[in-house]
Amino acid sequence: MSAATIDRALGDIRRQRGTATRRRSAPSAAIRRSVAVRTFDDWDDPPPGFVEADLVAHSGPVARGSFVQTLVLTDIATGWTECAPLLVREQRLLTEVLGELRKLLPFPLLGLDTDNDSVFMNETVRDYCEQVGIEFTRCRPYRKNDQAWVEQKNGAVVRRTIGYRRFEGLEAAAALARLYGAMRLFVNFCQHSFKLAAKARNGSQVRKRYHPPATPCQRLLADAR
């Protein structure tokens, strides 16, 4: 039974007791409704500057208390990836770190696509994107394939390098920032990767075709847009 069905079933009882109140949506729910949904198939080969964003938690085996998180940005067209640590999960801090990452990108940030986490779905992040002219979109709830580009980098870049241990405090965040500063050079200028060119379904089989492997820098230089 859904929450809405329970509310309807208890409506008469609540009115008799004088507690007939309507459930209020969480603030992030209202923000989600105002942000357009973009699926994996909706990208349609965008120019450089449209990125997927996600947070990687460094909580270790217990997600309790305050711990460092990594903000990951991955460009759809080139695969260019930038990472930066967040000392705490806080929306204003996230926009400040996003502003610093924009300075490192070799192209203007045109679009930001995130999941439905409340640290993204809030007025602070939405208003920031509107003020600086960034198209703000989100994936569908519980559909990680909608953010396949950044999810792949979460594992191949962050988890492969940092692992799953717990990091907390200013010293740990500073150490991660220094590591990401060096790692971005290897990932974006030296590390070759495949990019999906097309896929076709034939019954239960899906055939995928890939572009020749290239670095994000090579893809950026080859893009004529």
Short mmCIF file of C-alpha atoms in Angstrom, two decimals:
data_model
loop_
_atom_site.label_atom_id
_atom_site.label_comp_id
_atom_site.label_asym_id
_atom_site.label_seq_id
_atom_site.Cartn_x
_atom_site.Cartn_y
_atom_site.Cartn_z
CA MET A 1 0.00 0.00 0.00
CA SER A 2 1.41 3.37 -0.99
CA ALA A 3 1.61 6.39 1.33
CA ALA A 4 -1.08 8.17 -0.69
CA THR A 5 -3.47 5.18 -0.32
CA ILE A 6 -2.85 5.12 3.44
CA ASP A 7 -3.68 8.84 3.64
CA ARG A 8 -6.99 8.28 1.83
CA ALA A 9 -7.90 5.28 4.01
CA LEU A 10 -7.23 7.24 7.21
CA GLY A 11 -8.90 10.43 6.00
CA ASP A 12 -12.18 9.97 7.94
CA ILE A 13 -10.41 9.01 11.16
CA ARG A 14 -8.09 11.99 10.96
CA ARG A 15 -10.98 14.38 10.37
CA GLN A 16 -12.82 13.01 13.42
CA ARG A 17 -9.71 13.48 15.54
CA GLY A 18 -9.00 16.89 14.09
CA THR A 19 -5.64 15.84 12.65
CA ALA A 20 -6.49 15.85 8.98
CA THR A 21 -3.26 17.28 7.60
CA ARG A 22 -1.97 16.87 4.12
CA ARG A 23 1.50 15.35 3.72
CA ARG A 24 3.98 17.97 2.70
CA SER A 25 6.59 17.24 0.09
CA ALA A 26 10.22 17.56 1.05
CA PRO A 27 11.92 20.72 -0.26
CA SER A 28 14.11 18.63 -2.57
CA ALA A 29 10.99 17.08 -4.14
CA ALA A 30 9.78 20.50 -5.28
CA ILE A 31 13.22 21.26 -6.71
CA ARG A 32 13.27 17.92 -8.54
CA ARG A 33 10.01 18.76 -10.26
CA SER A 34 11.54 22.01 -11.54
CA VAL A 35 14.64 20.28 -12.98
CA ALA A 36 14.36 18.59 -16.37
CA VAL A 37 15.11 14.86 -16.66
CA ARG A 38 17.81 13.67 -19.05
CA THR A 39 18.33 9.95 -19.78
CA PHE A 40 21.36 8.20 -21.28
CA ASP A 41 19.76 8.21 -24.75
CA ASP A 42 18.99 11.94 -24.60
CA TRP A 43 22.58 13.17 -24.93
CA ASP A 44 22.71 12.92 -28.75
CA ASP A 45 26.45 13.73 -29.09
CA PRO A 46 26.64 17.12 -27.33
CA PRO A 47 29.61 19.50 -27.74
CA PRO A 48 32.28 19.65 -25.03
CA GLY A 49 31.00 21.34 -21.89
CA PHE A 50 28.06 19.11 -20.95
CA VAL A 51 29.11 17.05 -17.93
CA GLU A 52 27.68 14.48 -15.56
CA ALA A 53 28.41 15.04 -11.87
CA ASP A 54 28.37 12.67 -8.92
CA LEU A 55 29.69 12.35 -5.37
CA VAL A 56 31.86 9.44 -4.23
CA ALA A 57 31.68 8.84 -0.48
CA HIS A 58 34.86 7.99 1.43
CA SER A 59 33.05 6.69 4.50
CA GLY A 60 34.69 3.29 4.80
CA PRO A 61 32.47 0.45 6.05
CA VAL A 62 30.29 2.73 8.23
CA ALA A 63 28.49 5.74 6.75
CA ARG A 64 28.23 7.57 10.06
CA GLY A 65 29.46 10.99 11.06
CA SER A 66 31.34 13.44 8.87
CA PHE A 67 33.66 12.17 6.14
CA VAL A 68 35.23 13.42 2.91
CA GLN A 69 33.45 13.04 -0.41
CA THR A 70 34.80 13.47 -3.94
CA LEU A 71 32.95 15.54 -6.53
CA VAL A 72 33.49 13.99 -9.98
CA LEU A 73 32.74 15.78 -13.26
CA THR A 74 32.90 13.84 -16.55
CA ASP A 75 32.44 15.49 -19.94
CA ILE A 76 30.18 13.53 -22.30
CA ALA A 77 31.89 14.48 -25.57
CA THR A 78 35.52 13.97 -24.58
CA GLY A 79 35.57 12.01 -21.33
CA TRP A 80 37.51 14.83 -19.65
CA THR A 81 37.33 14.19 -15.90
CA GLU A 82 37.94 16.47 -12.94
CA CYS A 83 37.83 15.45 -9.27
CA ALA A 84 37.88 17.49 -6.07
CA PRO A 85 37.32 16.61 -2.40
CA LEU A 86 34.50 18.04 -0.29
CA LEU A 87 35.23 18.25 3.41
CA VAL A 88 31.50 17.83 4.21
CA ARG A 89 28.25 17.31 2.33
CA GLU A 90 27.03 20.87 2.08
CA GLN A 91 25.34 22.52 -0.91
CA ARG A 92 27.09 25.90 -0.68
CA LEU A 93 30.48 24.23 -0.36
CA LEU A 94 29.58 22.12 -3.40
CA THR A 95 28.94 25.22 -5.54
CA GLU A 96 32.24 26.72 -4.38
CA VAL A 97 34.15 23.58 -5.36
CA LEU A 98 32.24 23.44 -8.64
CA GLY A 99 33.35 27.01 -9.33
CA GLU A 100 36.99 26.01 -8.78
CA LEU A 101 36.65 23.00 -11.10
CA ARG A 102 35.20 25.26 -13.81
CA LYS A 103 38.52 27.12 -13.83
CA LEU A 104 40.37 23.87 -14.59
CA LEU A 105 38.15 22.80 -17.48
CA PRO A 106 39.60 23.60 -20.93
CA PHE A 107 36.10 24.52 -22.15
CA PRO A 108 33.15 26.46 -20.69
CA LEU A 109 30.78 24.45 -18.53
CA LEU A 110 27.50 24.42 -20.48
CA GLY A 111 25.45 21.72 -18.75
CA LEU A 112 25.42 19.91 -15.41
CA ASP A 113 23.60 16.58 -15.07
CA THR A 114 23.33 15.04 -11.58
CA ASP A 115 21.46 12.34 -9.71
CA ASN A 116 18.56 13.08 -7.35
CA ASP A 117 20.66 13.44 -4.21
CA SER A 118 19.48 16.32 -2.01
CA VAL A 119 22.98 17.82 -2.05
CA PHE A 120 22.34 18.54 -5.76
CA MET A 121 18.56 18.97 -5.72
CA ASN A 122 18.30 22.24 -3.81
CA GLU A 123 17.79 25.94 -4.44
CA THR A 124 21.46 26.78 -3.89
CA VAL A 125 22.74 24.56 -6.73
CA ARG A 126 19.79 25.31 -9.02
CA ASP A 127 20.11 29.08 -8.56
CA TYR A 128 23.88 28.90 -9.06
CA CYS A 129 23.41 27.18 -12.42
CA GLU A 130 20.81 29.74 -13.48
CA GLN A 131 23.04 32.67 -12.51
CA VAL A 132 26.09 31.45 -14.45
CA GLY A 133 24.16 30.08 -17.45
CA ILE A 134 24.59 26.33 -16.88
CA GLU A 135 21.83 23.99 -18.06
CA PHE A 136 20.86 21.94 -14.99
CA THR A 137 19.34 18.48 -15.53
CA ARG A 138 18.95 15.27 -13.54
CA CYS A 139 18.69 11.55 -14.16
CA ARG A 140 15.71 9.37 -13.34
CA PRO A 141 15.53 8.08 -9.76
CA TYR A 142 17.24 4.70 -9.24
CA ARG A 143 18.48 4.59 -12.86
CA LYS A 144 22.28 4.63 -12.60
CA ASN A 145 22.60 3.87 -16.32
CA ASP A 146 21.35 7.41 -16.98
CA GLN A 147 24.71 8.56 -15.57
CA ALA A 148 26.85 5.85 -17.11
CA TRP A 149 29.69 8.23 -18.08
CA VAL A 150 30.43 9.52 -14.59
CA GLU A 151 29.62 6.20 -12.90
CA GLN A 152 32.34 4.57 -15.00
CA LYS A 153 34.86 7.21 -13.89
CA ASN A 154 33.80 6.79 -10.26
CA GLY A 155 35.15 3.26 -10.42
CA ALA A 156 37.97 3.54 -12.96
CA VAL A 157 39.46 6.77 -11.60
CA VAL A 158 38.40 7.42 -7.98
CA ARG A 159 37.85 3.94 -6.54
CA ARG A 160 40.79 2.39 -8.39
CA THR A 161 43.11 5.09 -7.04
CA ILE A 162 41.64 5.96 -3.63
CA GLY A 163 39.93 2.70 -2.71
CA TYR A 164 37.20 2.30 -0.10
CA ARG A 165 38.88 3.43 3.12
CA ARG A 166 37.45 6.17 5.33
CA PHE A 167 38.84 9.69 5.03
CA GLU A 168 37.81 12.50 7.32
CA GLY A 169 39.15 15.87 8.37
CA LEU A 170 40.95 18.76 6.73
CA GLU A 171 44.29 16.99 6.43
CA ALA A 172 42.77 14.07 4.51
CA ALA A 173 40.86 16.42 2.19
CA ALA A 174 44.05 18.41 1.49
CA ALA A 175 45.96 15.21 0.68
CA LEU A 176 43.23 14.12 -1.76
CA ALA A 177 43.27 17.56 -3.40
CA ARG A 178 47.02 17.26 -4.05
CA LEU A 179 46.59 13.74 -5.43
CA TYR A 180 43.77 14.78 -7.77
CA GLY A 181 45.87 17.72 -8.98
CA ALA A 182 48.50 15.30 -10.27
CA MET A 183 46.09 12.54 -11.31
CA ARG A 184 44.08 14.81 -13.64
CA LEU A 185 47.15 15.21 -15.87
CA PHE A 186 47.49 11.46 -16.37
CA VAL A 187 43.76 10.79 -16.80
CA ASN A 188 43.12 13.60 -19.29
CA PHE A 189 46.38 13.71 -21.24
CA CYS A 190 47.82 10.19 -21.11
CA GLN A 191 45.11 7.61 -20.37
CA HIS A 192 43.41 6.22 -23.48
CA SER A 193 39.82 5.02 -23.27
CA PHE A 194 37.07 3.74 -25.53
CA LYS A 195 33.97 5.76 -26.38
CA LEU A 196 30.73 4.17 -27.55
CA ALA A 197 29.94 5.05 -31.18
CA ALA A 198 26.70 3.11 -31.70
CA LYS A 199 24.75 0.12 -30.46
CA ALA A 200 22.09 -2.01 -32.14
CA ARG A 201 19.79 -4.65 -30.67
CA ASN A 202 19.05 -7.86 -32.54
CA GLY A 203 16.63 -9.85 -30.40
CA SER A 204 18.39 -10.54 -27.11
CA GLN A 205 21.80 -9.55 -28.47
CA VAL A 206 23.18 -6.00 -28.30
CA ARG A 207 26.05 -5.17 -30.63
CA LYS A 208 28.20 -2.19 -29.67
CA ARG A 209 30.65 -0.29 -31.85
CA TYR A 210 33.36 1.91 -30.36
CA HIS A 211 35.55 4.75 -31.60
CA PRO A 212 39.30 4.06 -31.63
CA PRO A 213 40.79 4.55 -28.14
CA ALA A 214 41.93 8.12 -27.44
CA THR A 215 42.71 10.41 -24.53
CA PRO A 216 40.24 13.13 -23.51
CA CYS A 217 42.74 15.74 -24.72
CA GLN A 218 42.93 14.09 -28.17
CA ARG A 219 39.14 14.01 -28.44
CA LEU A 220 38.96 17.66 -27.45
CA LEU A 221 41.54 18.71 -30.05
CA ALA A 222 39.75 16.67 -32.73
CA ASP A 223 36.35 18.22 -31.98
CA ALA A 224 35.66 20.94 -34.53
CA ARG A 225 32.60 22.44 -32.82
#
